Tab-separated table of C-alpha atoms in Angstrom:
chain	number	residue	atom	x	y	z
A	1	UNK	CA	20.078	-3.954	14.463
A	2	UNK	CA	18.436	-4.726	11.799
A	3	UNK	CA	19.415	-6.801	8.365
A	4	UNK	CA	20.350	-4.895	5.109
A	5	UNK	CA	18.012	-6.458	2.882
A	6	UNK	CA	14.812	-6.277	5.329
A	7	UNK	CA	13.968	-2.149	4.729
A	8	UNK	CA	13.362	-3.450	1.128
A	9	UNK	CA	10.834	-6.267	1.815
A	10	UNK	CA	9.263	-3.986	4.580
A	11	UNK	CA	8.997	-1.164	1.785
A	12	UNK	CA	7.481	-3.854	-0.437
A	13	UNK	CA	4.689	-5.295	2.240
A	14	UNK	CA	3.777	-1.460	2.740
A	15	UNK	CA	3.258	-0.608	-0.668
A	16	UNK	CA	1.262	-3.866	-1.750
A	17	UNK	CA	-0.858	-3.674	1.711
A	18	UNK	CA	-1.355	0.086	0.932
A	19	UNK	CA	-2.858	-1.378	-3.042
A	20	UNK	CA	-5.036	-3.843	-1.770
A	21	UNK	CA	-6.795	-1.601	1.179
A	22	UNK	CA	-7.224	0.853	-2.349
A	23	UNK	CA	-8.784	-2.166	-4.171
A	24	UNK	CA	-11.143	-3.215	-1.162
A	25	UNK	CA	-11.833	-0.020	-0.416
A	26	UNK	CA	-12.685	0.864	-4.318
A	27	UNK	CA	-14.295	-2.578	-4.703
A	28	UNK	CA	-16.872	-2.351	-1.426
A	29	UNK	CA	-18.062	0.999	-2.762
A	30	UNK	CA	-18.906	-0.446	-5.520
A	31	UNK	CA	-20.447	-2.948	-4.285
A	32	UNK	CA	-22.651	-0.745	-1.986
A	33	UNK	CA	-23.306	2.324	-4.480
A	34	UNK	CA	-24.907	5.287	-2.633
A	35	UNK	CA	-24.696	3.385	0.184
A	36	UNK	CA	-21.217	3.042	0.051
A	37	UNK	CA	-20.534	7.031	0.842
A	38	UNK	CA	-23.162	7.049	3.692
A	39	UNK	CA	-21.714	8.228	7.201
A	40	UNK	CA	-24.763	6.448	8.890
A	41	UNK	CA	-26.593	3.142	8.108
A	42	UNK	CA	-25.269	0.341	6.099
A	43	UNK	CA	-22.643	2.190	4.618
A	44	UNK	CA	-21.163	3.616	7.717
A	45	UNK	CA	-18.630	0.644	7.826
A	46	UNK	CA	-17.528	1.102	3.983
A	47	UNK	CA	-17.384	4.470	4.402
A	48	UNK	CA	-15.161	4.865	7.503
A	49	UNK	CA	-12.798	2.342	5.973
A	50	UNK	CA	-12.519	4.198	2.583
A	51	UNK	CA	-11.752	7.371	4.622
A	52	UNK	CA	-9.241	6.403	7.158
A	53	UNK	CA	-7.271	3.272	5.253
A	54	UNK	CA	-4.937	6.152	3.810
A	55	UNK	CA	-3.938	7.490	7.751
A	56	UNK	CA	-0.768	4.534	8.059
A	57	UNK	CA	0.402	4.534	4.649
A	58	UNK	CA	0.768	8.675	4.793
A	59	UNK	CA	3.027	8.283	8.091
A	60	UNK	CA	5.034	5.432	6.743
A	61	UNK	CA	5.796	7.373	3.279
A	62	UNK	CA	4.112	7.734	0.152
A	63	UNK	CA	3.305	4.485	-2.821
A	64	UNK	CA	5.964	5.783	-5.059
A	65	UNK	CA	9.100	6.236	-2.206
A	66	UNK	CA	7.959	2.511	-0.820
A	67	UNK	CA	8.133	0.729	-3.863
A	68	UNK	CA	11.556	2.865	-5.142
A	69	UNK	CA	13.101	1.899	-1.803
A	70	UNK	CA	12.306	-1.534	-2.913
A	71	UNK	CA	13.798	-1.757	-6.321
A	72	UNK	CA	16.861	-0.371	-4.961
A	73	UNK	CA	17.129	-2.798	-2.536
A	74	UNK	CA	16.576	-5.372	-5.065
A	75	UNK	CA	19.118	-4.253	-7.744
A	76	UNK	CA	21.545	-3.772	-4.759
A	77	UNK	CA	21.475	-7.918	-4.267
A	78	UNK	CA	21.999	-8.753	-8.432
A	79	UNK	CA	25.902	-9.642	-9.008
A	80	UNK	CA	27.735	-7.294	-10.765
A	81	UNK	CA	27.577	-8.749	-13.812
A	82	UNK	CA	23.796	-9.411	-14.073
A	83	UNK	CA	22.411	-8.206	-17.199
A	84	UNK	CA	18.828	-6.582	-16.759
């Protein structure tokens, strides 16, 4: 069984992981230019990343239900009379 307070900080590492793989993804093609988008060459690497880094994210739930999970979470554990 797992803890209480460990689906937020899961939900929290997903979300940010999700973001950065975005960034590098975004970033490298960038970097690259038309050779970013190429299926063959030097690009081939780029290009299969900024394809299939979406794939886990998708089966583990979208940006926006990861990151709500986690505020939740995080509001649950402020005491009662915590003024935000």
């Amino acid at each position: 069984p797992q803890s209480a307070e460990i689906g937020g900080r899961i939900a929290l590492f997903k979300y940010a992981t999700t973001r950065m793989c975005h960034l590098v993804a975004d970033n490298a093609v960038q970097v690259l230019g038309g050779r970013g988008v190429t299926m063959t060459g030097m690009g081939r690497v780029v290009e299969t990343f900024h394809r299939v880094y979406k794939v886990p994210s998708v089966y583990g739930g979208s940006e926006e239900i990861m990151a709500d999970l986690a505020v939740r979470q995080a509001i649950k554990a402020f005491p009662p009379h915590a003024r935000l």
